[in-house]
PDB file of C-alpha atoms in Angstrom:
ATOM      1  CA  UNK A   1     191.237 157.597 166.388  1.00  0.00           C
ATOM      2  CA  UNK A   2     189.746 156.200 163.169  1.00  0.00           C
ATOM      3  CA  UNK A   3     188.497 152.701 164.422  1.00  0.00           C
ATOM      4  CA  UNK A   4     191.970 151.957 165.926  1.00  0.00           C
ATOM      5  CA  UNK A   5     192.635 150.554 169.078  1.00  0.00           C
ATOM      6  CA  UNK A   6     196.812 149.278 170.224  1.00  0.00           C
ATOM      7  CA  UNK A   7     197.166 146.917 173.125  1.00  0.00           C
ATOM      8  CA  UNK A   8     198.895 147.475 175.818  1.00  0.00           C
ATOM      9  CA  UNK A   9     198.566 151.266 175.973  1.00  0.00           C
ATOM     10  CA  UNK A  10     201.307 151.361 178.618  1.00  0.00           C
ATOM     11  CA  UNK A  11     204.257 148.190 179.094  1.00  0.00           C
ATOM     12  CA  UNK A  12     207.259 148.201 181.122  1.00  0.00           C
ATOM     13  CA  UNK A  13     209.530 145.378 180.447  1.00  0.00           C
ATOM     14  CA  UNK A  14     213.355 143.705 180.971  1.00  0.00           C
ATOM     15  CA  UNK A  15     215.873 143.639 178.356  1.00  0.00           C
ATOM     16  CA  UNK A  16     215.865 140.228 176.929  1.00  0.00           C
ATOM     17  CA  UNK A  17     212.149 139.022 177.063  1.00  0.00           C
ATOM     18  CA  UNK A  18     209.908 139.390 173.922  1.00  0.00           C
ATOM     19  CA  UNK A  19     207.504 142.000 173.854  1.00  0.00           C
ATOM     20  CA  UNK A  20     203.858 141.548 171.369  1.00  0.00           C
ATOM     21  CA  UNK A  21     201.918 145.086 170.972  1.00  0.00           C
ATOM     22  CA  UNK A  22     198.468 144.592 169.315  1.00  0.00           C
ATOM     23  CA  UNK A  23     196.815 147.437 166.986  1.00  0.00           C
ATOM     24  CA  UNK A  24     193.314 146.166 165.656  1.00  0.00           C
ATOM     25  CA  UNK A  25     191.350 148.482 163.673  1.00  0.00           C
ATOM     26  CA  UNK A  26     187.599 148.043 162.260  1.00  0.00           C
ATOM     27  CA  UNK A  27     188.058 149.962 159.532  1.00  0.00           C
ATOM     28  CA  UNK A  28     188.895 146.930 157.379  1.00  0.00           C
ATOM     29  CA  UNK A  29     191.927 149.228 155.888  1.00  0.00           C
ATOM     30  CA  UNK A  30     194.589 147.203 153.609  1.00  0.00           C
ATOM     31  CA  UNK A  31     197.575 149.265 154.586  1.00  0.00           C
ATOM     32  CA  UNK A  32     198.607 149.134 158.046  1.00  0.00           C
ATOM     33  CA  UNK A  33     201.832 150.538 159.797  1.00  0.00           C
ATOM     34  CA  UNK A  34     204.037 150.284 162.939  1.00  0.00           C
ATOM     35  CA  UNK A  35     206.120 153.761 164.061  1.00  0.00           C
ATOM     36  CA  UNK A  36     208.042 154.653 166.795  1.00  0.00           C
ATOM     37  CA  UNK A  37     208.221 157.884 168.149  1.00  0.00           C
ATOM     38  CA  UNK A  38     211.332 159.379 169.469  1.00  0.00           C
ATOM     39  CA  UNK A  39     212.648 162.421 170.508  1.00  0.00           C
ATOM     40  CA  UNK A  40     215.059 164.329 167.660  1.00  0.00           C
ATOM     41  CA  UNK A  41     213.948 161.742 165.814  1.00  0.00           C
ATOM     42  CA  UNK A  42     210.303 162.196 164.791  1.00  0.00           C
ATOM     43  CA  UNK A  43     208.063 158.735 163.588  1.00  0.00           C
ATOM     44  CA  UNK A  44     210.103 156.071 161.745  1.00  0.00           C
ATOM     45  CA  UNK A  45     208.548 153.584 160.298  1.00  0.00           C
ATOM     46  CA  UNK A  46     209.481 149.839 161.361  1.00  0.00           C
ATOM     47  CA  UNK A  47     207.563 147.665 159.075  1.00  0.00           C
ATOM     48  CA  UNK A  48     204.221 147.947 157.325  1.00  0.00           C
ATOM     49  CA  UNK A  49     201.709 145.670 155.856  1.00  0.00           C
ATOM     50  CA  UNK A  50     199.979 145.664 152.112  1.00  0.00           C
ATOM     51  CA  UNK A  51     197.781 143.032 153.004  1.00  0.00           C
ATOM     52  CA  UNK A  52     196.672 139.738 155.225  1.00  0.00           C
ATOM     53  CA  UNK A  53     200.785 137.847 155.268  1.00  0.00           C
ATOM     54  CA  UNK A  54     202.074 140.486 152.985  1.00  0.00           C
ATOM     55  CA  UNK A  55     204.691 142.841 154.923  1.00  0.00           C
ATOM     56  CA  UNK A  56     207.829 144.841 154.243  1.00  0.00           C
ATOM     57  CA  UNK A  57     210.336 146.576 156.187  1.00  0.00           C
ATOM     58  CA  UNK A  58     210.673 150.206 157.020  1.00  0.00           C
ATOM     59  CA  UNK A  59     213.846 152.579 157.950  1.00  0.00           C
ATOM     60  CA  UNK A  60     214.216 150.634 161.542  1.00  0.00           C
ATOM     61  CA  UNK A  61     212.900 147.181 161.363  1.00  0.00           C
ATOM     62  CA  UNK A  62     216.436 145.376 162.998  1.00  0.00           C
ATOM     63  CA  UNK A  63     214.889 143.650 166.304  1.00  0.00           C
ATOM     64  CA  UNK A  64     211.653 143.571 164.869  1.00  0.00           C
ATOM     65  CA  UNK A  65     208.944 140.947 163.285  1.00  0.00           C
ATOM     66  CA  UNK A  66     205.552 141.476 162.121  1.00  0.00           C
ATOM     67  CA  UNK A  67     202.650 139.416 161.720  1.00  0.00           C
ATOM     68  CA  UNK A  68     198.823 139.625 159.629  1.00  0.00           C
ATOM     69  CA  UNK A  69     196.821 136.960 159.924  1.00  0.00           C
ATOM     70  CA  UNK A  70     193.633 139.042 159.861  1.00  0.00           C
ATOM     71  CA  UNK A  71     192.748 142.396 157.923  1.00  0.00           C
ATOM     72  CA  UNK A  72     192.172 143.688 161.464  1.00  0.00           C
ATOM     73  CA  UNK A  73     195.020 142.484 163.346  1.00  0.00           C
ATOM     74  CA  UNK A  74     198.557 143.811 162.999  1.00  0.00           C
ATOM     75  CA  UNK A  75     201.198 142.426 165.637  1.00  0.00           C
ATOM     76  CA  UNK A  76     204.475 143.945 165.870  1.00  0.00           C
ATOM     77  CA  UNK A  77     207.140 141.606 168.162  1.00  0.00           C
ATOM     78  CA  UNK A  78     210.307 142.465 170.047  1.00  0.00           C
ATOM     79  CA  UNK A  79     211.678 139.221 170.229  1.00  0.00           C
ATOM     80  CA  UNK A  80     214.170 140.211 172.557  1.00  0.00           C
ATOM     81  CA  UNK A  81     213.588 143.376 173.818  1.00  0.00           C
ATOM     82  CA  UNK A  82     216.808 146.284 174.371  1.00  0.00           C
ATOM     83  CA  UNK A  83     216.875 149.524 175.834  1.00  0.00           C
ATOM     84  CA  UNK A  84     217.422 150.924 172.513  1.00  0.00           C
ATOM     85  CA  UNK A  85     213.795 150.226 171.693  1.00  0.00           C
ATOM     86  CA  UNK A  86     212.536 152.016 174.505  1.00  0.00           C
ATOM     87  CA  UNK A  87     209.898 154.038 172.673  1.00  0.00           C
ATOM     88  CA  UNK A  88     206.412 155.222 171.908  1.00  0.00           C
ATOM     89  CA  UNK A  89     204.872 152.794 168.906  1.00  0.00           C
ATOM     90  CA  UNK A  90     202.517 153.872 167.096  1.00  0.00           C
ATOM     91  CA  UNK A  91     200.225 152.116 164.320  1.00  0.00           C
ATOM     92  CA  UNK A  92     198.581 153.772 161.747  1.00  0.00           C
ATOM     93  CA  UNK A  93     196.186 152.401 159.160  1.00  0.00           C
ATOM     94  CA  UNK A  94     195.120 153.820 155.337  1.00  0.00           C
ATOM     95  CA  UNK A  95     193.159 152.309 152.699  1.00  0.00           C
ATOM     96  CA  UNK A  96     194.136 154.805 149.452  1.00  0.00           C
ATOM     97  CA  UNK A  97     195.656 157.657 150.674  1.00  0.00           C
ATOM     98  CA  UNK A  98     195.837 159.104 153.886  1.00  0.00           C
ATOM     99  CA  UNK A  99     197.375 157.220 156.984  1.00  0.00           C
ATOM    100  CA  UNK A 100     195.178 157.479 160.170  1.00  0.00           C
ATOM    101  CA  UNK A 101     197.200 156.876 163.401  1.00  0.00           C
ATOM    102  CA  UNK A 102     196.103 155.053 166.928  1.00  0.00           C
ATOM    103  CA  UNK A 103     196.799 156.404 170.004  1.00  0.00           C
ATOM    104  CA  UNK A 104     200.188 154.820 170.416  1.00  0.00           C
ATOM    105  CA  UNK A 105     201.834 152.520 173.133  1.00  0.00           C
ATOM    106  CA  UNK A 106     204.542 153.572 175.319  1.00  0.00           C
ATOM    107  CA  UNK A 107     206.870 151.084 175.746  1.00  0.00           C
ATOM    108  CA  UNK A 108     209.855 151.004 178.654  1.00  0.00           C
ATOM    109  CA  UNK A 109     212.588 148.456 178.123  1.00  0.00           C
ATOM    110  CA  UNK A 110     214.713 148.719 181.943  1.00  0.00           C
TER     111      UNK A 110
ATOM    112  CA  UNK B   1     221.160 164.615 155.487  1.00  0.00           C
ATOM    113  CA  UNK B   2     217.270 163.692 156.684  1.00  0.00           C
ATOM    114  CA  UNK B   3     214.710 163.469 154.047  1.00  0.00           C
ATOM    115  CA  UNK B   4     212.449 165.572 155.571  1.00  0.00           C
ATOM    116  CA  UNK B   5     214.303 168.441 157.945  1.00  0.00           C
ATOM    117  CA  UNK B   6     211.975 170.548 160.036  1.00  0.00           C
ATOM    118  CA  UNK B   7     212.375 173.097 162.718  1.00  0.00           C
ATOM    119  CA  UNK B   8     211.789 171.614 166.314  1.00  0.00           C
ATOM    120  CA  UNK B   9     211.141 175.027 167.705  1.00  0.00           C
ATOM    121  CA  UNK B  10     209.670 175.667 170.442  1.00  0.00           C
ATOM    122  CA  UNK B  11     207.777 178.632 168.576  1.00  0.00           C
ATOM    123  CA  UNK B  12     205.123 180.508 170.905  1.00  0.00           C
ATOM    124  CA  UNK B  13     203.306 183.367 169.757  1.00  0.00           C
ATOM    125  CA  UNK B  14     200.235 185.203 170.857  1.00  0.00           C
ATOM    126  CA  UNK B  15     196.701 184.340 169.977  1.00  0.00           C
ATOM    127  CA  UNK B  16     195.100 185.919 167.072  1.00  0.00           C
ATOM    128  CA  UNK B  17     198.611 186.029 165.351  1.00  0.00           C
ATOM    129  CA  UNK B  18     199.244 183.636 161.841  1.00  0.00           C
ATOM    130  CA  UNK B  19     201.558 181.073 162.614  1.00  0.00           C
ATOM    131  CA  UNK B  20     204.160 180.072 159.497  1.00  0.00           C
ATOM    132  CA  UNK B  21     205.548 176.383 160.095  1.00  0.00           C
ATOM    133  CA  UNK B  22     207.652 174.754 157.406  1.00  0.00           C
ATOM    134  CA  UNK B  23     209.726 171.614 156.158  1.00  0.00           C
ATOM    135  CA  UNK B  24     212.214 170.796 153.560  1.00  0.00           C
ATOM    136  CA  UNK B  25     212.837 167.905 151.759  1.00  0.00           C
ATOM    137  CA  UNK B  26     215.137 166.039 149.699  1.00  0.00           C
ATOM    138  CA  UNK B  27     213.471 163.455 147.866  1.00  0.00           C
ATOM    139  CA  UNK B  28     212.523 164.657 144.251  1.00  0.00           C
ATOM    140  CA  UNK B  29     209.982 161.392 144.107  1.00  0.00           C
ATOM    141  CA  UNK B  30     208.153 162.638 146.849  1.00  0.00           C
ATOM    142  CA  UNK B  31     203.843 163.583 145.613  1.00  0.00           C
ATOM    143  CA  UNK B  32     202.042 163.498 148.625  1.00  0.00           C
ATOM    144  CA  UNK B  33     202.678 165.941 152.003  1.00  0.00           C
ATOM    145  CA  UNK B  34     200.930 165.594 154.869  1.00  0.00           C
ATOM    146  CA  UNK B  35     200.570 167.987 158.218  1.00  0.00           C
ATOM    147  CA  UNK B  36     199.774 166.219 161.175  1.00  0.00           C
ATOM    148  CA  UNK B  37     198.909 167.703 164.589  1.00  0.00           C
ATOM    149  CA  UNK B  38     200.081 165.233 167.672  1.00  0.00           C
ATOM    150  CA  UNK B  39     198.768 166.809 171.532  1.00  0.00           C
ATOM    151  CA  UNK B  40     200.804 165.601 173.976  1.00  0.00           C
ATOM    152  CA  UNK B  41     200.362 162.152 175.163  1.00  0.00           C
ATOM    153  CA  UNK B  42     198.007 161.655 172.078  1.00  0.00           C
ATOM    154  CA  UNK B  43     198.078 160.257 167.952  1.00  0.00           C
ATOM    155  CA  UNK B  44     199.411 162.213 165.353  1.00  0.00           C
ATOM    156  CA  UNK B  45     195.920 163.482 163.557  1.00  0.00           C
ATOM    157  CA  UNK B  46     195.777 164.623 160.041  1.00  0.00           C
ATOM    158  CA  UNK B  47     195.272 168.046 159.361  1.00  0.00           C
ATOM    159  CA  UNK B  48     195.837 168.704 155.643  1.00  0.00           C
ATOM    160  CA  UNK B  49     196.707 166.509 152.888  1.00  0.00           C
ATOM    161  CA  UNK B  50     198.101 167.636 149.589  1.00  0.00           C
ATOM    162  CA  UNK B  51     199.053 166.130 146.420  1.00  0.00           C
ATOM    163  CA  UNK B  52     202.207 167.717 144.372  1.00  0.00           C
ATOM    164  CA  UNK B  53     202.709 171.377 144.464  1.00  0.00           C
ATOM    165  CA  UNK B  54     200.116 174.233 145.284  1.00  0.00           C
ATOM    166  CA  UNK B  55     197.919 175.204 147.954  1.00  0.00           C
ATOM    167  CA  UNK B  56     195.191 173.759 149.761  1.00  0.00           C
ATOM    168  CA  UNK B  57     193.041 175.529 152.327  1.00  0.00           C
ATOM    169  CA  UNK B  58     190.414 174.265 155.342  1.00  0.00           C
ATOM    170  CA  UNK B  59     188.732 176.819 157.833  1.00  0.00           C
ATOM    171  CA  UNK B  60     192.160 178.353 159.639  1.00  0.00           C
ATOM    172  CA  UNK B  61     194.745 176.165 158.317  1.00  0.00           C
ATOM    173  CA  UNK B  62     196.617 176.625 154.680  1.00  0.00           C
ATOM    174  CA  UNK B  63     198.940 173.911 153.318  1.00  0.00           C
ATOM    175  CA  UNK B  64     201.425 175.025 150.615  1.00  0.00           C
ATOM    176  CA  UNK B  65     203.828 172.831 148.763  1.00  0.00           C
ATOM    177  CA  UNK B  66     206.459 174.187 146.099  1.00  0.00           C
ATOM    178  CA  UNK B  67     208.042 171.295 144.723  1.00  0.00           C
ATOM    179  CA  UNK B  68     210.666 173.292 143.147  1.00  0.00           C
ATOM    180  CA  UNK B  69     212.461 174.856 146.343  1.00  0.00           C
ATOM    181  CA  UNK B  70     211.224 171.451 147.779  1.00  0.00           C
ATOM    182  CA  UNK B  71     209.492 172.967 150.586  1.00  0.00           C
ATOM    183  CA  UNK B  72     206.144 172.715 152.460  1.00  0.00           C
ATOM    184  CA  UNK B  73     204.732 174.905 154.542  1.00  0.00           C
ATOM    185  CA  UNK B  74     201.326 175.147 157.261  1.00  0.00           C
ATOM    186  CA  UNK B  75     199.967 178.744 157.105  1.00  0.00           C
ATOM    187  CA  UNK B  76     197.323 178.741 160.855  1.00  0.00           C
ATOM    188  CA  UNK B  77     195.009 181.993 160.992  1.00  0.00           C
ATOM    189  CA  UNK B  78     194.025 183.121 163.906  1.00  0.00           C
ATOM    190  CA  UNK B  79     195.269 180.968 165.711  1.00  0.00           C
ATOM    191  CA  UNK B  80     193.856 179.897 169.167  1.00  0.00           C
ATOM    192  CA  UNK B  81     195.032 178.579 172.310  1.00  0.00           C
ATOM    193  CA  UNK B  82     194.066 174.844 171.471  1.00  0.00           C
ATOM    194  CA  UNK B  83     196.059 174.971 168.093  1.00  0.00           C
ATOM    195  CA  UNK B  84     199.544 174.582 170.860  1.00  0.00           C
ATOM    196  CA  UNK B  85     200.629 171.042 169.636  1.00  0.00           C
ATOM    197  CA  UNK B  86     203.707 169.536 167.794  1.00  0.00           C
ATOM    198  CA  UNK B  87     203.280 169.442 164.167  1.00  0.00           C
ATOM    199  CA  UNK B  88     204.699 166.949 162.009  1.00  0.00           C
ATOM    200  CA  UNK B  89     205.004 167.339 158.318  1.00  0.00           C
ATOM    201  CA  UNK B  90     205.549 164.335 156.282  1.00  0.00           C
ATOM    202  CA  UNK B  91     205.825 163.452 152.856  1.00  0.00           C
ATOM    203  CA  UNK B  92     205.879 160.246 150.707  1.00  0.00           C
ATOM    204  CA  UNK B  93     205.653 158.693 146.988  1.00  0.00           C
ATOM    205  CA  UNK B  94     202.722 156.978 147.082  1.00  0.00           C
ATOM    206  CA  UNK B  95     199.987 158.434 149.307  1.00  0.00           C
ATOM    207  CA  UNK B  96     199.035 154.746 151.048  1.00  0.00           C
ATOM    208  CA  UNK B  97     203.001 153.666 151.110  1.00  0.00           C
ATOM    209  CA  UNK B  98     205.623 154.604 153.661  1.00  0.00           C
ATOM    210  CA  UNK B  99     205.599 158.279 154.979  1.00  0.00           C
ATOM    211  CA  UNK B 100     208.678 159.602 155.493  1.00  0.00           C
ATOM    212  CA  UNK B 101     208.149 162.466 158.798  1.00  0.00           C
ATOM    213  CA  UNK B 102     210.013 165.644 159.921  1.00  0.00           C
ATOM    214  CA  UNK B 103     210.582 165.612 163.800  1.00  0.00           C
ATOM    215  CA  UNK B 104     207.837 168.565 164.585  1.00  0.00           C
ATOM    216  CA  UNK B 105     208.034 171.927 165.699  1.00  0.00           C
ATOM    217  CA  UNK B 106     206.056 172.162 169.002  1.00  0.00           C
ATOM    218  CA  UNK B 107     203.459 175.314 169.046  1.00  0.00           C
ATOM    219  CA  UNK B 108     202.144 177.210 172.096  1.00  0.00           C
ATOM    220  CA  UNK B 109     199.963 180.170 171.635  1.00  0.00           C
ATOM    221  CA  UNK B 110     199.814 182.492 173.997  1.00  0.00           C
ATOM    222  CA  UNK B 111     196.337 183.607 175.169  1.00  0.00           C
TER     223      UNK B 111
END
């Protein structure tokens, strides 16, 4: 998986209470990427990063913050998770062209 | 309308056979297309990369891209029982900048 690891791997959590999934890579990328994954609707992108604090928002970022304090560190929050965000995330990394993803975290918001 | 529209299949067909999968898309900006394979349970991995329109080959697997129908296609030779996966084609303006996916046609072949 190209150097990149997401943490948890598997979370099950209530609605309301905020939610922090990890994806470190070692590949010392600039471009990094959250996803989710959901069915009939393929990967959407939910923020991305260009750079250590520099990040912009994707096609679904409502409900979501992200934070790069570190080249290898990209944390994607829930700060109050819904059911509606019940998902598979996935991160993904790229340095000129091609986007390499991790092996995703599956998230359950009951 | 979705900017990237892609048959979800299922498609099965028998090993040996050449599978066809393909995408449209809508936005003229798009340069780069990607095909990615995702097993189940697993990352999306990329397979082929391309940059504007013509074809680009590796071992099996032939990407095609004709910007002026605005489609993209995946051409797999004979193809073999571990090629059964979902395939996602994508495509974006810059190659490093947001990718913009189909939702995947899932592949079985058939030994």
């Amino acid at each position: 998986d190209a150097g990149i690891t997401q943490s948890p791997r598997h979370k099950v959590t209530e609605t309301g209470t905020p939610v922090t999934l990890r994806c470190h890579q070692t590949e010392n990328h600039r471009y990094m990427y959250w996803y989710r994954q959901d069915p009939g609707h393929g990967l959407r992108l939910i923020h991305y990063s260009y750079g250590v604090k520099d990040t912009d928002k994707g096609e679904v970022s409502d409900g979501y913050s992200v934070s790069r304090s570190k080249t290898e560190d990209f944390l994607l929050t829930l700060e109050s998770a819904t059911s509606s965000q019940t998902s598979v995330y996935f991160c993904a990394i790229s340095d000129y062209d091609e986007q390499y993803f991790g092996p995703g975290t599956r998230l359950t918001v009951t | 309308q979705k900017e990237v529209e892609q048959d979800p299949g299922p498609l099965s067909v028998p090993e040996g056979a050449i599978v066809s999968l393909n995408c449209t898309y809508s936005n003229s900006a798009f340069q780069y297309f990607m095909w990615y394979r995702q097993y189940s349970r697993k990352g999306p991995e990329l397979l082929m990369y391309t940059y504007s329109s013509g074809n680009k080959e590796d071992g099996r697997f032939t990407a095609q891209v004709d910007k002026s129908s605005k489609y993209i296609s995946l051409f797999i030779r004979d193809s073999q029982p571990s090629d059964s996966a979902t395939y996602l084609c994508a495509g974006s303006n810059f190659g490093n900048e947001k990718l913009t996916f189909g939702t995947g046609t899932r592949l079985t072949i058939i030994p």
